[in-house]
Structures are given as structure tokens and as C-alpha cells.
Amino acid sequence: MDLSGNQLEGPIPPELGNLNNLQELLRRLDLSDNRLTGPIPGELGNRVYLTDFDLSNNELTGPVPVELGNLGELHSLSIFGNPLTGPLPRELIGLPLALFHWHDTDLCAPTDDEFQEWLDSIEDHRGNGNCDS
């Protein structure tokens, strides 16, 4: 589902994570380049078949929800260009990401060896740096 660049405003409806009839059909969700605000709903972690997820260039705030760690088939995650804050959740470790872009945010990466090894395993990752930097 590509809803990018549509000038959508307001919060992301948590109900997007609970559309059970679309569970296997909805593999790609692109909400980039809109005016979405508020937190990323944890319910989006229910989209277990999601492979590509793009929330870049919005006005999303708060931390990355730990529930995104449930997206076991996720290969691409773009959350850059949002005023998101805090450390990236350790629950992301193990996601089979080939692309992870989180630059231009106020997020940081945990510095423990396990998280850093996972981050280094991602072929294309761009971020702000480590939490202790």
C-alpha cells in the first residue's frame, strides 16, 4: 500500500495494525512524505508479514515502539526525517533488515556488542550514531 506524498495529516491510525483480512496481502506500507504526527503506533507491529515499511519525512514523535521487533519478515525500514527520540529498541535485534535508515532523527543506537553487531550486519544502514556519542 503506497500512500506516500498525499499530504495526509494527523496521527497514524492504530487500526492499520489490526486489519487481519489484509495480513498476508499487505507486504509493503509506504506512508512517507506526508504530514503525519504523533507516535508510531505499537499496533503496527501486528503486521507480521510486512517486508517494506517507510515512514520517512513526516512529523512523527516519540520513541520507536518495541512492537516493531515483531515484524520478522521486515527487510526495509525507513524512519528518517522525523523528530523521533530515544534509543532504538533492542527488540529490533534479529530483524532481517537489508536497509535501515534512521538519520535526521533524534534516535540513537545502543552501544552494547549485540546491538552493534546486528546493526553492522545490515547492508544499507544510515543513522545518527550511538547513544553514548
N, CA, C and O atoms as a printed pandas DataFrame, in Angstrom:
     atom_number atom_name residue_name chain_id  residue_number  x_coord  y_coord  z_coord
0              1         N          MET        A               1    0.854   -1.157    0.000
1              2        CA          MET        A               1    0.000    0.000    0.000
2              3         C          MET        A               1    0.904    1.224    0.000
3              4         O          MET        A               1    1.688    1.422    0.928
4              5         N          ASP        A               2    0.796    2.035   -1.027
5              6        CA          ASP        A               2    1.622    3.234   -1.164
6              7         C          ASP        A               2    0.737    4.467   -1.000
7              8         O          ASP        A               2   -0.041    4.812   -1.889
8              9         N          LEU        A               3    0.870    5.119    0.145
9             10        CA          LEU        A               3    0.148    6.355    0.441
10            11         C          LEU        A               3    1.112    7.521    0.584
11            12         O          LEU        A               3    0.797    8.516    1.237
12            13         N          SER        A               4    2.281    7.401   -0.023
13            14        CA          SER        A               4    3.307    8.436    0.106
14            15         C          SER        A               4    2.921    9.696   -0.660
15            16         O          SER        A               4    2.242    9.639   -1.685
16            17         N          GLY        A               5    3.372   10.839   -0.135
17            18        CA          GLY        A               5    3.210   12.121   -0.817
18            19         C          GLY        A               5    1.774   12.550   -1.034
19            20         O          GLY        A               5    1.476   13.208   -2.031
20            21         N          ASN        A               6    0.879   12.197   -0.130
21            22        CA          ASN        A               6   -0.538   12.539   -0.285
22            23         C          ASN        A               6   -1.012   13.634    0.656
23            24         O          ASN        A               6   -2.213   13.881    0.765
24            25         N          GLN        A               7   -0.091   14.287    1.329
25            26        CA          GLN        A               7   -0.419   15.346    2.285
26            27         C          GLN        A               7   -1.362   14.858    3.380
27            28         O          GLN        A               7   -2.195   15.618    3.873
28            29         N          LEU        A               8   -1.228   13.587    3.758
29            30        CA          LEU        A               8   -2.007   13.060    4.872
30            31         C          LEU        A               8   -1.556   13.759    6.147
31            32         O          LEU        A               8   -0.364   13.986    6.351
32            33         N          GLU        A               9   -2.507   14.097    6.995
33            34        CA          GLU        A               9   -2.209   14.808    8.235
34            35         C          GLU        A               9   -2.760   14.054    9.424
35            36         O          GLU        A               9   -3.687   13.253    9.304
36            37         N          GLY        A              10   -2.165   14.330   10.582
37            38        CA          GLY        A              10   -2.652   13.744   11.815
38            39         C          GLY        A              10   -1.935   12.459   12.161
39            40         O          GLY        A              10   -0.961   12.083   11.508
40            41         N          PRO        A              11   -2.426   11.781   13.202
41            42        CA          PRO        A              11   -1.763   10.567   13.666
42            43         C          PRO        A              11   -2.024    9.383   12.736
43            44         O          PRO        A              11   -3.005    9.359   11.994
44            45         N          ILE        A              12   -1.127    8.411   12.796
45            46        CA          ILE        A              12   -1.326    7.156   12.078
46            47         C          ILE        A              12   -2.387    6.368   12.844
47            48         O          ILE        A              12   -2.232    6.144   14.045
48            49         N          PRO        A              13   -3.449    5.949   12.182
49            50        CA          PRO        A              13   -4.480    5.183   12.897
50            51         C          PRO        A              13   -3.936    3.841   13.394
51            52         O          PRO        A              13   -3.434    3.055   12.590
52            53         N          PRO        A              14   -4.023    3.565   14.679
53            54        CA          PRO        A              14   -3.558    2.280   15.199
54            55         C          PRO        A              14   -4.262    1.098   14.531
55            56         O          PRO        A              14   -3.720   -0.005   14.479
56            57         N          GLU        A              15   -5.458    1.333   14.027
57            58        CA          GLU        A              15   -6.246    0.278   13.382
58            59         C          GLU        A              15   -5.546   -0.313   12.163
59            60         O          GLU        A              15   -5.867   -1.427   11.748
60            61         N          LEU        A              16   -4.585    0.426   11.578
61            62        CA          LEU        A              16   -3.821   -0.134   10.454
62            63         C          LEU        A              16   -3.114   -1.423   10.847
63            64         O          LEU        A              16   -2.855   -2.275    9.996
64            65         N          GLY        A              17   -2.805   -1.570   12.106
65            66        CA          GLY        A              17   -2.135   -2.773   12.581
66            67         C          GLY        A              17   -3.064   -3.934   12.825
67            68         O          GLY        A              17   -2.615   -5.053   13.072
68            69         N          ASN        A              18   -4.357   -3.678   12.758
69            70        CA          ASN        A              18   -5.327   -4.720   13.090
70            71         C          ASN        A              18   -6.229   -5.112   11.926
71            72         O          ASN        A              18   -7.319   -5.638   12.147
72            73         N          LEU        A              19   -5.804   -4.871   10.711
73            74        CA          LEU        A              19   -6.586   -5.247    9.538
74            75         C          LEU        A              19   -6.271   -6.707    9.197
75            76         O          LEU        A              19   -5.522   -6.990    8.263
76            77         N          ASN        A              20   -6.844   -7.606    9.955
77            78        CA          ASN        A              20   -6.493   -9.026    9.864
78            79         C          ASN        A              20   -6.748   -9.627    8.493
79            80         O          ASN        A              20   -6.007  -10.514    8.071
80            81         N          ASN        A              21   -7.778   -9.170    7.782
81            82        CA          ASN        A              21   -8.069   -9.722    6.461
82            83         C          ASN        A              21   -7.001   -9.365    5.440
83            84         O          ASN        A              21   -6.907  -10.014    4.398
84            85         N          LEU        A              22   -6.199   -8.353    5.717
85            86        CA          LEU        A              22   -5.138   -7.940    4.799
86            87         C          LEU        A              22   -3.763   -8.426    5.254
87            88         O          LEU        A              22   -2.751   -8.087    4.642
88            89         N          GLN        A              23   -3.725   -9.212    6.314
89            90        CA          GLN        A              23   -2.453   -9.589    6.935
90            91         C          GLN        A              23   -1.429  -10.109    5.923
91            92         O          GLN        A              23   -0.299   -9.622    5.893
92            93         N          GLU        A              24   -1.799  -11.075    5.107
93            94        CA          GLU        A              24   -0.838  -11.646    4.165
94            95         C          GLU        A              24   -0.716  -10.838    2.887
95            96         O          GLU        A              24    0.289  -10.946    2.184
96            97         N          LEU        A              25   -1.721  -10.028    2.572
97            98        CA          LEU        A              25   -1.685   -9.238    1.345
98            99         C          LEU        A              25   -0.863   -7.971    1.494
99           100         O          LEU        A              25   -0.231   -7.522    0.538
100          101         N          LEU        A              26   -0.867   -7.400    2.670
101          102        CA          LEU        A              26   -0.185   -6.130    2.904
102          103         C          LEU        A              26    1.271   -6.399    3.271
103          104         O          LEU        A              26    1.605   -6.581    4.442
104          105         N          ARG        A              27    2.125   -6.421    2.262
105          106        CA          ARG        A              27    3.556   -6.672    2.462
106          107         C          ARG        A              27    4.359   -5.381    2.511
107          108         O          ARG        A              27    5.426   -5.330    3.123
108          109         N          ARG        A              28    3.850   -4.345    1.872
109          110        CA          ARG        A              28    4.572   -3.063    1.787
110          111         C          ARG        A              28    3.645   -1.960    2.273
111          112         O          ARG        A              28    2.492   -1.877    1.851
112          113         N          LEU        A              29    4.151   -1.117    3.158
113          114        CA          LEU        A              29    3.388    0.023    3.653
114          115         C          LEU        A              29    4.271    1.258    3.565
115          116         O          LEU        A              29    5.277    1.366    4.266
116          117         N          ASP        A              30    3.887    2.187    2.696
117          118        CA          ASP        A              30    4.656    3.415    2.479
118          119         C          ASP        A              30    3.786    4.606    2.835
119          120         O          ASP        A              30    2.842    4.939    2.118
120          121         N          LEU        A              31    4.116    5.244    3.954
121          122        CA          LEU        A              31    3.420    6.443    4.423
122          123         C          LEU        A              31    4.353    7.653    4.409
123          124         O          LEU        A              31    4.105    8.636    5.107
124          125         N          SER        A              32    5.416    7.585    3.625
125          126        CA          SER        A              32    6.432    8.635    3.609
126          127         C          SER        A              32    5.930    9.923    2.966
127          128         O          SER        A              32    4.951    9.941    2.220
128          129         N          ASP        A              33    6.639   10.991    3.287
129          130        CA          ASP        A              33    6.418   12.298    2.663
130          131         C          ASP        A              33    4.977   12.788    2.809
131          132         O          ASP        A              33    4.344   13.222    1.846
132          133         N          ASN        A              34    4.481   12.703    4.044
133          134        CA          ASN        A              34    3.179   13.251    4.384
134          135         C          ASN        A              34    3.368   14.218    5.544
135          136         O          ASN        A              34    4.468   14.725    5.762
136          137         N          ARG        A              35    2.315   14.468    6.273
137          138        CA          ARG        A              35    2.374   15.341    7.451
138          139         C          ARG        A              35    1.850   14.601    8.674
139          140         O          ARG        A              35    1.127   15.165    9.495
140          141         N          LEU        A              36    2.221   13.342    8.782
141          142        CA          LEU        A              36    1.749   12.523    9.890
142          143         C          LEU        A              36    2.429   12.946   11.183
143          144         O          LEU        A              36    3.622   13.248   11.198
144          145         N          THR        A              37    1.665   12.967   12.265
145          146        CA          THR        A              37    2.154   13.455   13.556
146          147         C          THR        A              37    1.911   12.413   14.639
147          148         O          THR        A              37    1.214   11.419   14.434
148          149         N          GLY        A              38    2.505   12.672   15.794
149          150        CA          GLY        A              38    2.297   11.793   16.936
150          151         C          GLY        A              38    3.220   10.595   16.898
151          152         O          GLY        A              38    4.139   10.532   16.081
152          153         N          PRO        A              39    2.973    9.648   17.783
153          154        CA          PRO        A              39    3.841    8.477   17.880
154          155         C          PRO        A              39    3.552    7.453   16.785
155          156         O          PRO        A              39    2.491    7.466   16.161
156          157         N          ILE        A              40    4.525    6.566   16.568
157          158        CA          ILE        A              40    4.307    5.400   15.714
158          159         C          ILE        A              40    3.498    4.416   16.555
159          160         O          ILE        A              40    3.958    4.006   17.620
160          161         N          PRO        A              41    2.308    4.028   16.105
161          162        CA          PRO        A              41    1.504    3.114   16.919
162          163         C          PRO        A              41    2.155    1.742   17.063
163          164         O          PRO        A              41    2.601    1.158   16.075
164          165         N          GLY        A              42    2.210    1.235   18.267
165          166        CA          GLY        A              42    2.745   -0.089   18.508
166          167         C          GLY        A              42    1.969   -1.170   17.771
167          168         O          GLY        A              42    2.523   -2.224   17.457
168          169         N          GLU        A              43    0.698   -0.924   17.493
169          170        CA          GLU        A              43   -0.136   -1.893   16.785
170          171         C          GLU        A              43    0.409   -2.239   15.405
171          172         O          GLU        A              43    0.081   -3.293   14.859
172          173         N          LEU        A              44    1.238   -1.368   14.832
173          174        CA          LEU        A              44    1.821   -1.675   13.523
174          175         C          LEU        A              44    2.750   -2.880   13.605
175          176         O          LEU        A              44    3.073   -3.481   12.581
176          177         N          GLY        A              45    3.176   -3.237   14.800
177          178        CA          GLY        A              45    3.967   -4.445   14.995
178          179         C          GLY        A              45    3.164   -5.720   14.764
179          180         O          GLY        A              45    3.730   -6.812   14.721
180          181         N          ASN        A              46    1.848   -5.587   14.615
181          182        CA          ASN        A              46    0.993   -6.737   14.302
182          183         C          ASN        A              46    1.057   -7.130   12.831
183          184         O          ASN        A              46    0.561   -8.193   12.459
184          185         N          ARG        A              47    1.656   -6.298   11.994
185          186        CA          ARG        A              47    1.723   -6.561   10.541
186          187         C          ARG        A              47    2.867   -7.535   10.278
187          188         O          ARG        A              47    3.842   -7.176    9.618
188          189         N          VAL        A              48    2.761   -8.756   10.784
189          190        CA          VAL        A              48    3.879   -9.693   10.809
190          191         C          VAL        A              48    4.405  -10.085    9.429
191          192         O          VAL        A              48    5.536  -10.561    9.330
192          193         N          TYR        A              49    3.636   -9.904    8.374
193          194        CA          TYR        A              49    4.092  -10.251    7.030
194          195         C          TYR        A              49    4.697   -9.055    6.293
195          196         O          TYR        A              49    5.091   -9.176    5.133
196          197         N          LEU        A              50    4.770   -7.916    6.954
197          198        CA          LEU        A              50    5.297   -6.702    6.334
198          199         C          LEU        A              50    6.777   -6.884    5.994
199          200         O          LEU        A              50    7.571   -7.302    6.837
200          201         N          THR        A              51    7.140   -6.563    4.741
201          202        CA          THR        A              51    8.541   -6.678    4.324
202          203         C          THR        A              51    9.188   -5.307    4.120
203          204         O          THR        A              51   10.398   -5.169    4.302
204          205         N          ASP        A              52    8.410   -4.298    3.746
205          206        CA          ASP        A              52    8.926   -2.950    3.495
206          207         C          ASP        A              52    8.037   -1.949    4.215
207          208         O          ASP        A              52    6.818   -1.943    4.041
208          209         N          PHE        A              53    8.665   -1.098    5.029
209          210        CA          PHE        A              53    7.918   -0.149    5.845
210          211         C          PHE        A              53    8.629    1.200    5.778
211          212         O          PHE        A              53    9.788    1.318    6.174
212          213         N          ASP        A              54    7.931    2.212    5.276
213          214        CA          ASP        A              54    8.534    3.538    5.093
214          215         C          ASP        A              54    7.667    4.601    5.747
215          216         O          ASP        A              54    6.541    4.853    5.316
216          217         N          LEU        A              55    8.201    5.221    6.791
217          218        CA          LEU        A              55    7.536    6.322    7.493
218          219         C          LEU        A              55    8.348    7.612    7.381
219          220         O          LEU        A              55    8.111    8.560    8.129
220          221         N          SER        A              56    9.286    7.651    6.465
221          222        CA          SER        A              56   10.224    8.769    6.388
222          223         C          SER        A              56    9.542   10.090    6.029
223          224         O          SER        A              56    8.490   10.134    5.391
224          225         N          ASN        A              57   10.195   11.158    6.472
225          226        CA          ASN        A              57    9.795   12.527    6.147
226          227         C          ASN        A              57    8.353   12.842    6.514
227          228         O          ASN        A              57    7.538   13.230    5.678
228          229         N          ASN        A              58    8.073   12.658    7.802
229          230        CA          ASN        A              58    6.816   13.069    8.399
230          231         C          ASN        A              58    7.147   13.911    9.620
231          232         O          ASN        A              58    8.235   14.481    9.704
232          233         N          GLU        A              59    6.232   13.994   10.557
233          234        CA          GLU        A              59    6.447   14.735   11.795
234          235         C          GLU        A              59    6.182   13.832   12.993
235          236         O          GLU        A              59    5.631   14.272   14.002
236          237         N          LEU        A              60    6.575   12.571   12.875
237          238        CA          LEU        A              60    6.333   11.593   13.928
238          239         C          LEU        A              60    7.254   11.832   15.116
239          240         O          LEU        A              60    8.422   12.180   14.942
240          241         N          THR        A              61    6.731   11.645   16.312
241          242        CA          THR        A              61    7.475   11.957   17.534
242          243         C          THR        A              61    7.499   10.749   18.466
243          244         O          THR        A              61    6.784    9.766   18.270
244          245         N          GLY        A              62    8.344   10.858   19.482
245          246        CA          GLY        A              62    8.425    9.820   20.490
246          247         C          GLY        A              62    9.406    8.736   20.099
247          248         O          GLY        A              62   10.148    8.885   19.128
248          249         N          PRO        A              63    9.415    7.649   20.848
249          250        CA          PRO        A              63   10.347    6.553   20.578
250          251         C          PRO        A              63    9.817    5.626   19.490
251          252         O          PRO        A              63    8.648    5.689   19.109
252          253         N          VAL        A              64   10.701    4.771   19.005
253          254        CA          VAL        A              64   10.303    3.688   18.108
254          255         C          VAL        A              64    9.676    2.614   18.992
255          256         O          VAL        A              64   10.308    2.176   19.953
256          257         N          PRO        A              65    8.456    2.180   18.696
257          258        CA          PRO        A              65    7.820    1.191   19.569
258          259         C          PRO        A              65    8.523   -0.171   19.525
259          260         O          PRO        A              65    8.947   -0.628   18.464
260          261         N          VAL        A              66    8.636   -0.798   20.676
261          262        CA          VAL        A              66    9.282   -2.101   20.757
262          263         C          VAL        A              66    8.548   -3.152   19.927
263          264         O          VAL        A              66    9.152   -4.136   19.503
264          265         N          GLU        A              67    7.264   -2.954   19.695
265          266        CA          GLU        A              67    6.455   -3.908   18.945
266          267         C          GLU        A              67    6.925   -4.079   17.504
267          268         O          GLU        A              67    6.604   -5.086   16.872
268          269         N          LEU        A              68    7.679   -3.115   16.972
269          270        CA          LEU        A              68    8.198   -3.275   15.612
270          271         C          LEU        A              68    9.163   -4.453   15.534
271          272         O          LEU        A              68    9.442   -4.954   14.444
272          273         N          GLY        A              69    9.666   -4.890   16.657
273          274        CA          GLY        A              69   10.509   -6.072   16.703
274          275         C          GLY        A              69    9.767   -7.352   16.345
275          276         O          GLY        A              69   10.393   -8.392   16.138
276          277         N          ASN        A              70    8.434   -7.289   16.268
277          278        CA          ASN        A              70    7.620   -8.447   15.878
278          279         C          ASN        A              70    7.572   -8.641   14.365
279          280         O          ASN        A              70    7.052   -9.652   13.894
280          281         N          LEU        A              71    8.099   -7.700   13.602
281          282        CA          LEU        A              71    7.995   -7.739   12.141
282          283         C          LEU        A              71    9.087   -8.637   11.567
283          284         O          LEU        A              71   10.024   -8.157   10.928
284          285         N          GLY        A              72    8.965   -9.913   11.792
285          286        CA          GLY        A              72   10.006  -10.884   11.499
286          287         C          GLY        A              72   10.365  -11.071   10.042
287          288         O          GLY        A              72   11.365  -11.724    9.745
288          289         N          GLU        A              73    9.581  -10.518    9.111
289          290        CA          GLU        A              73    9.902  -10.617    7.690
290          291         C          GLU        A              73   10.350   -9.273    7.102
291          292         O          GLU        A              73   10.499   -9.137    5.888
292          293         N          LEU        A              74   10.560   -8.292    7.972
293          294        CA          LEU        A              74   10.889   -6.944    7.523
294          295         C          LEU        A              74   12.298   -6.872    6.942
295          296         O          LEU        A              74   13.269   -7.243    7.601
296          297         N          HIS        A              75   12.400   -6.396    5.718
297          298        CA          HIS        A              75   13.695   -6.260    5.043
298          299         C          HIS        A              75   14.113   -4.801    4.881
299          300         O          HIS        A              75   15.295   -4.511    4.698
300          301         N          SER        A              76   13.146   -3.878    4.948
301          302        CA          SER        A              76   13.446   -2.467    4.718
302          303         C          SER        A              76   12.636   -1.624    5.699
303          304         O          SER        A              76   11.412   -1.737    5.762
304          305         N          LEU        A              77   13.334   -0.772    6.471
305          306        CA          LEU        A              77   12.687    0.126    7.422
306          307         C          LEU        A              77   13.307    1.511    7.280
307          308         O          LEU        A              77   14.503    1.701    7.500
308          309         N          SER        A              78   12.466    2.475    6.908
309          310        CA          SER        A              78   12.905    3.872    6.772
310          311         C          SER        A              78   12.065    4.738    7.692
311          312         O          SER        A              78   10.850    4.851    7.526
312          313         N          ILE        A              79   12.732    5.351    8.670
313          314        CA          ILE        A              79   12.038    6.235    9.611
314          315         C          ILE        A              79   12.727    7.597    9.692
315          316         O          ILE        A              79   12.445    8.391   10.590
316          317         N          PHE        A              80   13.633    7.861    8.745
317          318        CA          PHE        A              80   14.400    9.112    8.785
318          319         C          PHE        A              80   13.508   10.327    8.530
319          320         O          PHE        A              80   12.398   10.218    8.009
320          321         N          GLY        A              81   14.043   11.495    8.922
321          322        CA          GLY        A              81   13.331   12.741    8.671
322          323         C          GLY        A              81   12.121   12.948    9.563
323          324         O          GLY        A              81   11.155   13.594    9.156
324          325         N          ASN        A              82   12.160   12.409   10.774
325          326        CA          ASN        A              82   11.114   12.590   11.775
326          327         C          ASN        A              82   11.781   12.995   13.090
327          328         O          ASN        A              82   12.910   12.582   13.356
328          329         N          PRO        A              83   11.100   13.801   13.920
329          330        CA          PRO        A              83   11.698   14.147   15.214
330          331         C          PRO        A              83   11.489   13.054   16.269
331          332         O          PRO        A              83   11.086   13.341   17.396
332          333         N          LEU        A              84   11.767   11.804   15.896
333          334        CA          LEU        A              84   11.698   10.679   16.826
334          335         C          LEU        A              84   12.836   10.790   17.838
335          336         O          LEU        A              84   13.892   11.341   17.525
336          337         N          THR        A              85   12.629   10.273   19.045
337          338        CA          THR        A              85   13.621   10.435   20.114
338          339         C          THR        A              85   13.894    9.124   20.836
339          340         O          THR        A              85   13.095    8.188   20.793
340          341         N          GLY        A              86   15.039    9.080   21.497
341          342        CA          GLY        A              86   15.382    7.971   22.367
342          343         C          GLY        A              86   16.249    6.930   21.693
343          344         O          GLY        A              86   16.604    7.060   20.521
344          345         N          PRO        A              87   16.584    5.898   22.441
345          346        CA          PRO        A              87   17.385    4.817   21.863
346          347         C          PRO        A              87   16.516    3.911   20.987
347          348         O          PRO        A              87   15.321    3.748   21.230
348          349         N          LEU        A              88   17.139    3.333   19.976
349          350        CA          LEU        A              88   16.455    2.322   19.179
350          351         C          LEU        A              88   16.171    1.130   20.088
351          352         O          LEU        A              88   17.024    0.763   20.897
352          353         N          PRO        A              89   15.000    0.522   19.976
353          354        CA          PRO        A              89   14.693   -0.596   20.880
354          355         C          PRO        A              89   15.503   -1.845   20.567
355          356         O          PRO        A              89   15.704   -2.202   19.406
356          357         N          ARG        A              90   15.958   -2.492   21.615
357          358        CA          ARG        A              90   16.730   -3.727   21.470
358          359         C          ARG        A              90   15.906   -4.825   20.804
359          360         O          ARG        A              90   16.471   -5.775   20.263
360          361         N          GLU        A              91   14.592   -4.708   20.834
361          362        CA          GLU        A              91   13.712   -5.700   20.221
362          363         C          GLU        A              91   13.872   -5.767   18.710
363          364         O          GLU        A              91   13.393   -6.708   18.078
364          365         N          LEU        A              92   14.542   -4.777   18.121
365          366        CA          LEU        A              92   14.785   -4.813   16.676
366          367         C          LEU        A              92   15.863   -5.838   16.309
367          368         O          LEU        A              92   15.934   -6.281   15.163
368          369         N          ILE        A              93   16.696   -6.211   17.276
369          370        CA          ILE        A              93   17.768   -7.178   17.011
370          371         C          ILE        A              93   17.149   -8.457   16.442
371          372         O          ILE        A              93   16.184   -8.998   16.982
372          373         N          GLY        A              94   17.714   -8.904   15.376
373          374        CA          GLY        A              94   17.222  -10.133   14.755
374          375         C          GLY        A              94   16.324   -9.897   13.560
375          376         O          GLY        A              94   16.099  -10.814   12.769
376          377         N          LEU        A              95   15.797   -8.673   13.407
377          378        CA          LEU        A              95   15.025   -8.419   12.194
378          379         C          LEU        A              95   15.949   -8.580   10.994
379          380         O          LEU        A              95   17.091   -8.123   11.038
380          381         N          PRO        A              96   15.485   -9.218    9.926
381          382        CA          PRO        A              96   16.346   -9.488    8.777
382          383         C          PRO        A              96   16.455   -8.292    7.825
383          384         O          PRO        A              96   16.219   -8.422    6.624
384          385         N          LEU        A              97   16.811   -7.140    8.368
385          386        CA          LEU        A              97   16.855   -5.917    7.568
386          387         C          LEU        A              97   18.044   -5.909    6.609
387          388         O          LEU        A              97   19.159   -6.287    6.971
388          389         N          ALA        A              98   17.781   -5.474    5.393
389          390        CA          ALA        A              98   18.841   -5.197    4.422
390          391         C          ALA        A              98   19.016   -3.685    4.299
391          392         O          ALA        A              98   20.071   -3.210    3.878
392          393         N          LEU        A              99   17.972   -2.925    4.669
393          394        CA          LEU        A              99   18.014   -1.460    4.628
394          395         C          LEU        A              99   17.367   -0.936    5.899
395          396         O          LEU        A              99   16.267   -1.347    6.270
396          397         N          PHE        A             100   18.072   -0.014    6.568
397          398        CA          PHE        A             100   17.547    0.634    7.769
398          399         C          PHE        A             100   18.076    2.062    7.790
399          400         O          PHE        A             100   19.263    2.292    8.022
400          401         N          HIS        A             101   17.183    3.018    7.545
401          402        CA          HIS        A             101   17.561    4.433    7.530
402          403         C          HIS        A             101   16.850    5.146    8.674
403          404         O          HIS        A             101   15.622    5.209    8.724
404          405         N          TRP        A             102   17.655    5.683    9.593
405          406        CA          TRP        A             102   17.104    6.402   10.743
406          407         C          TRP        A             102   17.862    7.709   11.007
407          408         O          TRP        A             102   17.850    8.226   12.124
408          409         N          HIS        A             103   18.510    8.227    9.985
409          410        CA          HIS        A             103   19.213    9.513   10.102
410          411         C          HIS        A             103   18.187   10.646   10.161
411          412         O          HIS        A             103   16.998   10.428    9.930
412          413         N          ASP        A             104   18.648   11.828   10.465
413          414        CA          ASP        A             104   17.772   13.000   10.584
414          415         C          ASP        A             104   16.631   12.766   11.566
415          416         O          ASP        A             104   15.484   13.133   11.313
416          417         N          THR        A             105   16.973   12.146   12.691
417          418        CA          THR        A             105   16.061   11.962   13.815
418          419         C          THR        A             105   16.859   12.275   15.079
419          420         O          THR        A             105   18.036   12.626   14.994
420          421         N          ASP        A             106   16.249   12.156   16.217
421          422        CA          ASP        A             106   16.962   12.278   17.487
422          423         C          ASP        A             106   17.091   10.909   18.149
423          424         O          ASP        A             106   17.157   10.806   19.374
424          425         N          LEU        A             107   17.126    9.858   17.328
425          426        CA          LEU        A             107   17.310    8.491   17.809
426          427         C          LEU        A             107   18.794    8.182   17.937
427          428         O          LEU        A             107   19.629    8.824   17.299
428          429         N          CYS        A             108   19.109    7.209   18.753
429          430        CA          CYS        A             108   20.492    6.755   18.875
430          431         C          CYS        A             108   20.502    5.234   19.007
431          432         O          CYS        A             108   19.501    4.616   19.370
432          433         N          ALA        A             109   21.647    4.656   18.704
433          434        CA          ALA        A             109   21.804    3.197   18.752
434          435         C          ALA        A             109   22.434    2.781   20.072
435          436         O          ALA        A             109   23.420    3.386   20.492
436          437         N          PRO        A             110   21.888    1.759   20.742
437          438        CA          PRO        A             110   22.549    1.221   21.927
438          439         C          PRO        A             110   23.969    0.770   21.591
439          440         O          PRO        A             110   24.237    0.336   20.470
440          441         N          THR        A             111   24.860    0.872   22.544
441          442        CA          THR        A             111   26.274    0.606   22.278
442          443         C          THR        A             111   26.722   -0.803   22.637
443          444         O          THR        A             111   27.893   -1.135   22.450
444          445         N          ASP        A             112   25.821   -1.642   23.148
445          446        CA          ASP        A             112   26.256   -2.993   23.508
446          447         C          ASP        A             112   26.637   -3.775   22.254
447          448         O          ASP        A             112   26.162   -3.495   21.154
448          449         N          ASP        A             113   27.504   -4.758   22.451
449          450        CA          ASP        A             113   28.049   -5.534   21.329
450          451         C          ASP        A             113   26.966   -6.193   20.485
451          452         O          ASP        A             113   27.050   -6.178   19.257
452          453         N          GLU        A             114   25.956   -6.769   21.120
453          454        CA          GLU        A             114   24.919   -7.478   20.377
454          455         C          GLU        A             114   24.173   -6.545   19.421
455          456         O          GLU        A             114   23.945   -6.888   18.261
456          457         N          PHE        A             115   23.797   -5.367   19.917
457          458        CA          PHE        A             115   23.076   -4.422   19.062
458          459         C          PHE        A             115   23.977   -3.922   17.934
459          460         O          PHE        A             115   23.554   -3.832   16.781
460          461         N          GLN        A             116   25.217   -3.599   18.279
461          462        CA          GLN        A             116   26.141   -3.084   17.268
462          463         C          GLN        A             116   26.441   -4.122   16.188
463          464         O          GLN        A             116   26.553   -3.772   15.013
464          465         N          GLU        A             117   26.571   -5.385   16.566
465          466        CA          GLU        A             117   26.792   -6.446   15.580
466          467         C          GLU        A             117   25.594   -6.588   14.652
467          468         O          GLU        A             117   25.752   -6.754   13.443
468          469         N          TRP        A             118   24.387   -6.523   15.229
469          470        CA          TRP        A             118   23.183   -6.589   14.395
470          471         C          TRP        A             118   23.149   -5.407   13.427
471          472         O          TRP        A             118   22.894   -5.588   12.237
472          473         N          LEU        A             119   23.403   -4.201   13.931
473          474        CA          LEU        A             119   23.389   -3.015   13.089
474          475         C          LEU        A             119   24.430   -3.132   11.974
475          476         O          LEU        A             119   24.151   -2.785   10.827
476          477         N          ASP        A             120   25.613   -3.614   12.304
477          478        CA          ASP        A             120   26.670   -3.778   11.293
478          479         C          ASP        A             120   26.322   -4.831   10.254
479          480         O          ASP        A             120   26.863   -4.808    9.149
480          481         N          SER        A             121   25.431   -5.748   10.589
481          482        CA          SER        A             121   25.039   -6.797    9.637
482          483         C          SER        A             121   24.069   -6.290    8.568
483          484         O          SER        A             121   23.821   -6.978    7.577
484          485         N          ILE        A             122   23.528   -5.105    8.764
485          486        CA          ILE        A             122   22.573   -4.538    7.813
486          487         C          ILE        A             122   23.356   -3.898    6.675
487          488         O          ILE        A             122   24.159   -2.990    6.888
488          489         N          GLU        A             123   23.110   -4.382    5.480
489          490        CA          GLU        A             123   23.869   -3.952    4.304
490          491         C          GLU        A             123   23.833   -2.439    4.098
491          492         O          GLU        A             123   24.869   -1.827    3.837
492          493         N          ASP        A             124   22.659   -1.834    4.210
493          494        CA          ASP        A             124   22.496   -0.401    3.974
494          495         C          ASP        A             124   21.844    0.208    5.210
495          496         O          ASP        A             124   20.619    0.204    5.336
496          497         N          HIS        A             125   22.656    0.727    6.116
497          498        CA          HIS        A             125   22.100    1.400    7.291
498          499         C          HIS        A             125   22.715    2.782    7.435
499          500         O          HIS        A             125   23.922    2.970    7.283
500          501         N          ARG        A             126   21.861    3.730    7.728
501          502        CA          ARG        A             126   22.282    5.112    7.940
502          503         C          ARG        A             126   21.543    5.658    9.150
503          504         O          ARG        A             126   20.314    5.677    9.200
504          505         N          GLY        A             127   22.330    6.101   10.124
505          506        CA          GLY        A             127   21.711    6.609   11.339
506          507         C          GLY        A             127   22.494    7.755   11.934
507          508         O          GLY        A             127   23.450    8.258   11.343
508          509         N          ASN        A             128   22.073    8.152   13.106
509          510        CA          ASN        A             128   22.676    9.299   13.782
510          511         C          ASN        A             128   23.903    8.954   14.585
511          512         O          ASN        A             128   24.741    9.823   14.826
512          513         N          GLY        A             129   24.035    7.734   15.002
513          514        CA          GLY        A             129   25.158    7.366   15.837
514          515         C          GLY        A             129   24.715    6.663   17.079
515          516         O          GLY        A             129   23.547    6.303   17.230
516          517         N          ASN        A             130   25.657    6.468   17.973
517          518        CA          ASN        A             130   25.409    5.720   19.193
518          519         C          ASN        A             130   24.906    6.609   20.318
519          520         O          ASN        A             130   25.127    7.820   20.317
520          521         N          CYS        A             131   24.239    6.001   21.260
521          522        CA          CYS        A             131   23.662    6.750   22.385
522          523         C          CYS        A             131   24.720    7.425   23.241
523          524         O          CYS        A             131   24.451    8.468   23.836
524          525         N          ASP        A             132   25.894    6.866   23.315
525          526        CA          ASP        A             132   26.942    7.446   24.156
526          527         C          ASP        A             132   27.784    8.473   23.405
527          528         O          ASP        A             132   28.713    9.042   23.977
528          529         N          SER        A             133   27.474    8.717   22.135
529          530        CA          SER        A             133   28.281    9.654   21.342
530          531         C          SER        A             133   27.948   11.075   21.691
531          532         O          SER        A             133   28.527   12.002   21.125
